[in-house]
Every structure is written in structure tokens, then in C-alpha cells.
mmCIF file of C-alpha atoms and ligand atoms in Angstrom:
data_model
loop_
_atom_site.group_PDB
_atom_site.id
_atom_site.type_symbol
_atom_site.label_atom_id
_atom_site.label_comp_id
_atom_site.label_asym_id
_atom_site.label_seq_id
_atom_site.Cartn_x
_atom_site.Cartn_y
_atom_site.Cartn_z
ATOM 1 C CA MET A 1 7.793 13.801 -7.426
ATOM 2 C CA LYS A 2 6.447 15.819 -4.366
ATOM 3 C CA VAL A 3 8.282 15.302 -0.621
ATOM 4 C CA PHE A 4 6.103 16.238 2.320
ATOM 5 C CA VAL A 5 8.102 15.851 5.657
ATOM 6 C CA ASN A 6 6.743 16.537 9.053
ATOM 7 C CA THR A 7 5.637 14.559 12.176
ATOM 8 C CA PRO A 8 4.011 10.610 11.718
ATOM 9 C CA GLU A 9 0.655 12.409 13.199
ATOM 10 C CA LYS A 10 0.931 15.275 10.750
ATOM 11 C CA ILE A 11 1.978 13.458 7.346
ATOM 12 C CA ALA A 12 -0.921 10.829 8.190
ATOM 13 C CA GLU A 13 -3.148 14.424 8.641
ATOM 14 C CA MET A 14 -1.991 15.528 5.211
ATOM 15 C CA ALA A 15 -2.219 12.660 3.339
ATOM 16 C CA ALA A 16 -5.534 11.874 4.626
ATOM 17 C CA GLN A 17 -6.876 15.801 3.031
ATOM 18 C CA ARG A 18 -5.857 13.690 -0.566
ATOM 19 C CA TYR A 19 -8.593 11.337 0.153
ATOM 20 C CA VAL A 20 -11.150 14.157 1.549
ATOM 21 C CA LYS A 21 -10.554 15.624 -1.513
ATOM 22 C CA LEU A 22 -11.318 12.919 -3.474
ATOM 23 C CA LEU A 23 -13.788 11.454 -2.140
ATOM 24 C CA ASN A 24 -15.787 14.475 -2.539
ATOM 25 C CA GLU A 25 -15.139 15.171 -6.341
ATOM 26 C CA LYS A 26 -15.736 11.725 -6.780
ATOM 27 C CA PRO A 27 -17.588 9.300 -4.447
ATOM 28 C CA THR A 28 -16.999 6.792 -6.757
ATOM 29 C CA ALA A 29 -13.535 6.649 -6.499
ATOM 30 C CA ILE A 30 -11.759 3.838 -6.929
ATOM 31 C CA LEU A 31 -8.342 3.372 -3.463
ATOM 32 C CA GLY A 32 -5.416 1.138 -3.744
ATOM 33 C CA HIS A 33 -4.831 0.479 -0.333
ATOM 34 C CA ALA A 34 -1.440 -1.064 1.391
ATOM 35 C CA THR A 35 -1.000 -2.792 5.166
ATOM 36 C CA GLY A 36 2.221 -2.247 7.052
ATOM 37 C CA SER A 37 2.825 -0.336 10.006
ATOM 38 C CA THR A 38 3.387 2.480 8.159
ATOM 39 C CA PRO A 39 -0.197 3.461 6.924
ATOM 40 C CA LEU A 40 -2.171 2.900 10.345
ATOM 41 C CA GLY A 41 -2.002 6.962 11.487
ATOM 42 C CA LEU A 42 -3.543 7.556 8.517
ATOM 43 C CA TYR A 43 -6.058 4.559 8.242
ATOM 44 C CA ALA A 44 -7.038 6.271 12.061
ATOM 45 C CA GLU A 45 -7.193 9.374 10.676
ATOM 46 C CA LEU A 46 -9.544 8.688 7.767
ATOM 47 C CA ALA A 47 -11.688 6.729 9.955
ATOM 48 C CA LYS A 48 -11.943 9.843 12.114
ATOM 49 C CA LEU A 49 -13.169 12.002 8.999
ATOM 50 C CA ASN A 50 -15.550 9.976 7.632
ATOM 51 C CA ALA A 51 -17.070 9.562 11.357
ATOM 52 C CA GLU A 52 -17.141 13.289 11.034
ATOM 53 C CA GLY A 53 -19.148 13.356 7.921
ATOM 54 C CA LYS A 54 -15.976 15.112 6.161
ATOM 55 C CA MET A 55 -16.392 12.489 3.089
ATOM 56 C CA SER A 56 -17.926 9.117 2.866
ATOM 57 C CA TYR A 57 -16.431 5.671 1.078
ATOM 58 C CA ALA A 58 -20.172 4.310 0.704
ATOM 59 C CA LYS A 59 -19.795 4.000 -3.259
ATOM 60 C CA CYS A 60 -15.872 3.445 -3.089
ATOM 61 C CA THR A 61 -14.471 0.617 -4.487
ATOM 62 C CA SER A 62 -10.711 -0.616 -3.056
ATOM 63 C CA PHE A 63 -8.189 -2.769 -3.883
ATOM 64 C CA ASN A 64 -5.020 -4.030 -1.817
ATOM 65 C CA LEU A 65 -1.508 -4.376 -3.297
ATOM 66 C CA ASP A 66 -1.006 -7.287 -2.231
ATOM 67 C CA GLU A 67 -1.718 -10.585 0.316
ATOM 68 C CA TYR A 68 0.168 -13.749 1.736
ATOM 69 C CA VAL A 69 -0.162 -16.923 -0.169
ATOM 70 C CA GLY A 70 -1.366 -19.533 2.095
ATOM 71 C CA LEU A 71 -3.274 -17.152 4.609
ATOM 72 C CA ASP A 72 -6.735 -17.500 4.577
ATOM 73 C CA GLY A 73 -8.771 -14.211 5.085
ATOM 74 C CA THR A 74 -9.557 -15.042 8.201
ATOM 75 C CA HIS A 75 -5.721 -15.293 9.696
ATOM 76 C CA ASP A 76 -5.127 -13.152 11.729
ATOM 77 C CA GLN A 77 -2.033 -12.124 9.883
ATOM 78 C CA SER A 78 -3.665 -12.143 6.426
ATOM 79 C CA TYR A 79 -3.418 -8.808 5.025
ATOM 80 C CA ARG A 80 -7.029 -9.033 4.169
ATOM 81 C CA TYR A 81 -8.182 -9.459 8.004
ATOM 82 C CA PHE A 82 -5.405 -6.762 8.156
ATOM 83 C CA MET A 83 -7.535 -4.060 6.188
ATOM 84 C CA ASN A 84 -10.593 -5.222 7.809
ATOM 85 C CA GLU A 85 -9.784 -4.512 11.464
ATOM 86 C CA ASN A 86 -7.387 -1.275 10.817
ATOM 87 C CA LEU A 87 -9.444 0.249 8.004
ATOM 88 C CA PHE A 88 -13.151 -1.515 6.772
ATOM 89 C CA LYS A 89 -14.208 -1.853 9.573
ATOM 90 C CA HIS A 90 -14.251 2.238 10.878
ATOM 91 C CA ILE A 91 -15.316 3.245 6.854
ATOM 92 C CA ASP A 92 -18.702 3.128 5.468
ATOM 93 C CA ILE A 93 -17.213 1.271 2.541
ATOM 94 C CA ARG A 94 -19.504 -1.462 1.366
ATOM 95 C CA LEU A 95 -17.022 -4.973 2.490
ATOM 96 C CA ASP A 96 -18.277 -6.417 -1.185
ATOM 97 C CA HIS A 97 -16.247 -3.262 -2.636
ATOM 98 C CA THR A 98 -13.475 -3.942 -1.537
ATOM 99 C CA PHE A 99 -10.552 -6.629 -3.259
ATOM 100 C CA VAL A 100 -7.455 -8.325 -1.768
ATOM 101 C CA PRO A 101 -5.707 -10.061 -3.643
ATOM 102 C CA SER A 102 -5.954 -14.486 -3.128
ATOM 103 C CA GLY A 103 -3.283 -16.194 -1.221
ATOM 104 C CA LEU A 104 -5.055 -19.260 -1.763
ATOM 105 C CA ASP A 105 -5.659 -19.293 -5.661
ATOM 106 C CA THR A 106 -2.091 -18.215 -7.015
ATOM 107 C CA SER A 107 -3.175 -19.252 -10.393
ATOM 108 C CA ALA A 108 -2.315 -16.795 -13.333
ATOM 109 C CA GLU A 109 -5.592 -16.824 -14.572
ATOM 110 C CA THR A 110 -6.854 -15.301 -10.874
ATOM 111 C CA ALA A 111 -3.908 -12.833 -10.878
ATOM 112 C CA ALA A 112 -4.834 -11.806 -14.278
ATOM 113 C CA ALA A 113 -8.160 -11.266 -14.027
ATOM 114 C CA TYR A 114 -7.094 -9.098 -10.618
ATOM 115 C CA ASP A 115 -5.625 -6.810 -13.131
ATOM 116 C CA LYS A 116 -8.392 -6.360 -15.318
ATOM 117 C CA ALA A 117 -10.875 -5.935 -12.573
ATOM 118 C CA ILE A 118 -9.265 -2.960 -11.322
ATOM 119 C CA GLU A 119 -9.066 -1.975 -15.362
ATOM 120 C CA ALA A 120 -13.178 -2.879 -15.466
ATOM 121 C CA ALA A 121 -13.482 -0.625 -12.393
ATOM 122 C CA GLY A 122 -12.295 2.908 -13.976
ATOM 123 C CA GLY A 123 -8.268 1.946 -12.315
ATOM 124 C CA ILE A 124 -6.730 2.998 -9.379
ATOM 125 C CA ASP A 125 -7.470 6.946 -8.392
ATOM 126 C CA ILE A 126 -4.803 7.051 -5.558
ATOM 127 C CA GLN A 127 -2.825 4.060 -4.939
ATOM 128 C CA LEU A 128 -1.019 4.300 -0.972
ATOM 129 C CA LEU A 129 2.485 2.252 -0.875
ATOM 130 C CA GLY A 130 4.662 1.920 2.352
ATOM 131 C CA ILE A 131 8.170 1.004 1.662
ATOM 132 C CA GLY A 132 10.334 -1.887 1.993
ATOM 133 C CA ASN A 133 14.397 -1.230 3.880
ATOM 134 C CA ASN A 134 14.939 -3.240 0.210
ATOM 135 C CA GLY A 135 13.152 -0.846 -1.610
ATOM 136 C CA HIS A 136 9.853 -2.806 -2.303
ATOM 137 C CA ILE A 137 6.556 -1.576 -3.141
ATOM 138 C CA GLY A 138 3.556 -3.949 -2.865
ATOM 139 C CA PHE A 139 5.554 -7.130 -2.376
ATOM 140 C CA ASN A 140 7.965 -6.826 -5.361
ATOM 141 C CA GLU A 141 11.423 -7.445 -4.382
ATOM 142 C CA PRO A 142 14.553 -6.160 -6.206
ATOM 143 C CA GLY A 143 15.064 -7.069 -9.535
ATOM 144 C CA THR A 144 10.892 -7.032 -10.024
ATOM 145 C CA PRO A 145 10.507 -6.060 -13.868
ATOM 146 C CA PHE A 146 8.855 -2.314 -14.034
ATOM 147 C CA GLY A 147 6.316 -4.300 -16.877
ATOM 148 C CA SER A 148 5.063 -6.812 -14.234
ATOM 149 C CA LEU A 149 1.398 -6.951 -13.486
ATOM 150 C CA THR A 150 -0.123 -8.785 -10.777
ATOM 151 C CA HIS A 151 1.788 -12.291 -9.921
ATOM 152 C CA MET A 152 3.326 -14.267 -7.138
ATOM 153 C CA VAL A 153 6.579 -13.824 -5.846
ATOM 154 C CA GLU A 154 9.210 -15.567 -3.818
ATOM 155 C CA LEU A 155 9.472 -13.071 -0.748
ATOM 156 C CA THR A 156 13.121 -12.157 0.504
ATOM 157 C CA GLU A 157 14.889 -13.024 3.218
ATOM 158 C CA SER A 158 14.402 -9.659 4.372
ATOM 159 C CA THR A 159 11.429 -9.293 4.002
ATOM 160 C CA ARG A 160 10.459 -11.879 5.465
ATOM 161 C CA GLN A 161 12.771 -11.278 8.745
ATOM 162 C CA ALA A 162 11.334 -7.403 8.520
ATOM 163 C CA ASN A 163 7.236 -8.750 8.903
ATOM 164 C CA ALA A 164 8.549 -12.263 11.132
ATOM 165 C CA ARG A 165 7.461 -9.501 14.280
ATOM 166 C CA PHE A 166 4.037 -10.300 13.514
ATOM 167 C CA PHE A 167 4.388 -14.161 13.844
ATOM 168 C CA GLU A 168 5.045 -16.247 16.415
ATOM 169 C CA SER A 169 8.351 -17.327 14.394
ATOM 170 C CA ILE A 170 10.564 -16.672 11.843
ATOM 171 C CA ASP A 171 9.504 -20.444 10.287
ATOM 172 C CA GLU A 172 5.530 -19.077 10.452
ATOM 173 C CA VAL A 173 6.023 -16.467 7.674
ATOM 174 C CA PRO A 174 4.726 -16.759 4.031
ATOM 175 C CA THR A 175 7.681 -17.929 1.643
ATOM 176 C CA HIS A 176 5.466 -16.402 -1.160
ATOM 177 C CA ALA A 177 3.104 -13.635 -1.913
ATOM 178 C CA VAL A 178 0.903 -12.167 -4.693
ATOM 179 C CA THR A 179 1.012 -8.295 -5.149
ATOM 180 C CA MET A 180 0.523 -6.303 -7.366
ATOM 181 C CA GLY A 181 2.996 -5.248 -9.951
ATOM 182 C CA ILE A 182 5.331 -2.472 -10.369
ATOM 183 C CA LYS A 183 2.936 -1.542 -13.675
ATOM 184 C CA THR A 184 -0.034 -2.207 -12.017
ATOM 185 C CA VAL A 185 0.905 0.160 -9.718
ATOM 186 C CA MET A 186 2.262 2.685 -11.929
ATOM 187 C CA ASN A 187 -0.540 2.339 -13.719
ATOM 188 C CA ALA A 188 -2.939 4.762 -10.942
ATOM 189 C CA LYS A 189 -3.407 7.949 -11.633
ATOM 190 C CA SER A 190 -2.107 9.443 -8.037
ATOM 191 C CA ILE A 191 0.161 7.761 -5.660
ATOM 192 C CA ILE A 192 0.833 8.372 -2.093
ATOM 193 C CA LEU A 193 3.983 6.483 -0.638
ATOM 194 C CA MET A 194 4.419 7.019 3.077
ATOM 195 C CA ALA A 195 7.398 6.473 5.251
ATOM 196 C CA ILE A 196 8.194 6.678 8.490
ATOM 197 C CA GLY A 197 11.180 5.958 10.687
ATOM 198 C CA LYS A 198 15.476 6.129 10.549
ATOM 199 C CA SER A 199 15.750 2.615 9.200
ATOM 200 C CA LYS A 200 13.639 3.865 6.059
ATOM 201 C CA ALA A 201 16.340 6.851 5.319
ATOM 202 C CA PRO A 202 18.584 5.432 3.421
ATOM 203 C CA ILE A 203 16.057 3.588 0.839
ATOM 204 C CA ILE A 204 14.061 6.802 1.021
ATOM 205 C CA LYS A 205 17.424 8.580 -0.332
ATOM 206 C CA GLU A 206 18.056 6.045 -2.809
ATOM 207 C CA THR A 207 14.264 5.946 -4.093
ATOM 208 C CA ILE A 208 14.119 10.117 -4.895
ATOM 209 C CA GLN A 209 17.494 10.873 -5.705
ATOM 210 C CA GLY A 210 18.990 7.298 -7.144
ATOM 211 C CA PRO A 211 18.937 5.876 -10.460
ATOM 212 C CA VAL A 212 15.947 4.466 -11.170
ATOM 213 C CA THR A 213 16.994 0.540 -11.671
ATOM 214 C CA GLU A 214 14.574 -2.313 -11.195
ATOM 215 C CA ALA A 215 17.025 -3.034 -8.296
ATOM 216 C CA VAL A 216 15.279 -0.147 -6.506
ATOM 217 C CA PRO A 217 11.158 -1.319 -7.204
ATOM 218 C CA ALA A 218 10.189 2.099 -5.888
ATOM 219 C CA SER A 219 13.107 4.572 -8.008
ATOM 220 C CA VAL A 220 10.709 3.810 -11.037
ATOM 221 C CA LEU A 221 7.991 6.499 -9.276
ATOM 222 C CA GLN A 222 10.435 9.124 -10.235
ATOM 223 C CA LEU A 223 8.782 8.253 -13.861
ATOM 224 C CA HIS A 224 4.590 8.069 -12.401
ATOM 225 C CA PRO A 225 3.797 12.190 -13.067
ATOM 226 C CA ASP A 226 1.498 12.528 -10.128
ATOM 227 C CA VAL A 227 3.611 11.016 -6.718
ATOM 228 C CA GLU A 228 3.563 12.516 -3.745
ATOM 229 C CA ILE A 229 5.930 11.014 -0.726
ATOM 230 C CA TYR A 230 4.923 11.614 2.990
ATOM 231 C CA LEU A 231 7.900 11.235 5.532
ATOM 232 C CA ASP A 232 8.679 12.061 8.914
ATOM 233 C CA TYR A 233 11.549 13.756 10.086
ATOM 234 C CA GLU A 234 13.712 10.221 10.516
ATOM 235 C CA ALA A 235 12.884 8.925 7.341
ATOM 236 C CA ALA A 236 13.735 11.807 5.427
ATOM 237 C CA SER A 237 17.161 12.273 7.249
ATOM 238 C CA LEU A 238 19.448 12.109 4.552
ATOM 239 C CA LEU A 239 17.575 13.881 2.200
HETATM 240 P P1 PGA B 301 5.973 -0.991 7.183
HETATM 241 O O1 PGA B 301 5.736 -1.750 5.736
HETATM 242 O O2 PGA B 301 5.042 0.057 6.846
HETATM 243 O O3 PGA B 301 5.235 -2.269 7.646
HETATM 244 O O4 PGA B 301 7.552 -0.847 7.126
HETATM 245 C C1 PGA B 301 6.186 -1.342 4.962
HETATM 246 C C2 PGA B 301 6.579 -2.235 3.488
HETATM 247 O O5 PGA B 301 7.304 -2.976 3.748
HETATM 248 O O6 PGA B 301 6.293 -1.817 2.172
#
């Protein structure tokens, strides 16, 4: 794993350059996107670079990590809505080339079809990840088998609490989600994980310097041949 540490602004710029390079080398790249507060700086930077003509998404395909169960794409807390508002609207990607797991159809067949669609597209070139305070990647909570593919999960109380800030009350936070599995993520050719802020420092230390264990889902990244981790000074403060 390569670890880069700088300010939140600078790590967004540095990570964005990976996309400029990839999209210029491979305009048909398959991109795995993430939601949450962490990628917002990166997404703003990507939109700026796209507007400046530094790269184009016109031939790209996007697959998102996860979606809340029960929210359709027009709900303002759905991850489909988040992606449209925070990235897709601002870049030249074709909306019909963007995929987010269905929060309404949670059947095993539909989950399996998501993995098949990624495979049929040629596999993900860069998978972007945030990390939960409990080490989750996507919504793969601690204990998720490393061999898991796209599946429905029950969210932990700590994840629901962490995400309650976006909802009127904790009761409105969905209890379940559909997420790419750990294996789906590990199948990506390259992975970029970003973390910002002091609250992420303990889990970042465990992820990078602790044992590889299903109890810390992100620790599996130690086994991937091409992972870049972008941290601000606070998230890196315990390394
Ligand atoms: P955050 O979420 O970027 O909002 O901290 C990350 C995650 O839970 O994966």
C-alpha cells in the first residue's frame, strides 16, 4: 500500500491526478465511486478538471459501491441522488452509463447481476473508497466475509448513528443497505482509499498497521497489489 499524507485540499488534488492519468490512457475506463463526506473535495476537483478539458468521462462507465434499502433514486438521501448532485451533474459522463445498486430490488439475483455487470464491463479500473469508523468499506461491516460479492446487509448501530446527521432523526436512517462485497472491491485493478479527520485516525492505524482480519474490513486492502491511501494529517496522526 502506498500512503500519501497532506491537507484535505492537497490529497483531493493528488487523487484527482490519478483519474486524469487513467482517463487519458483509457477513455473507456470503468470507475467505482463512493459516497460520504470524504470524496466531496475530490469530486469538486474532478469536475473542475473535466470542465477545463483535462480529461473526459464521455466514454466511462461508473459503478457505485452501495445504496440504502428502501430509498429510491429521487430520495435526497439516496446514494443515487448524492452521485447525481455531487459528481455526475458536473462531469460529461452519460447518466445511462452510471450504475448504483438498487435500494428497492434487494433480491439475490439482482445483487448477482450487479457483479456480473461489472465483470461484463471489463472490471473496475479504479475503485474509490471511504472508510467507516468501524473499518467498513462500502457497507461491509465488521465480520463480513472477505469472499463476499454484492449483497444486502444490516447496518450496525454505529453506522446508523454516524449517518444520522443527514436525516431528520435516527429513526429515518435505513436499517439495511445493498453493497458491493469485499471481493467485488478487491477485484478492482486499483483502489484509492481516502480518509479525513481525527475520528478516522484509530481505524486508519488498524487498517494499515494491524492484522488482516474480517473484524476490520478495510485491513483486507493490505492483500491488494495496487492500493493508494490518501490521508489528511489528522487521519494519519496515529501512524
Ligand atoms: P464519510 O463516510 O466519508 O462520510 O466519513 C465514509 C464511510 O462511512 O465509508
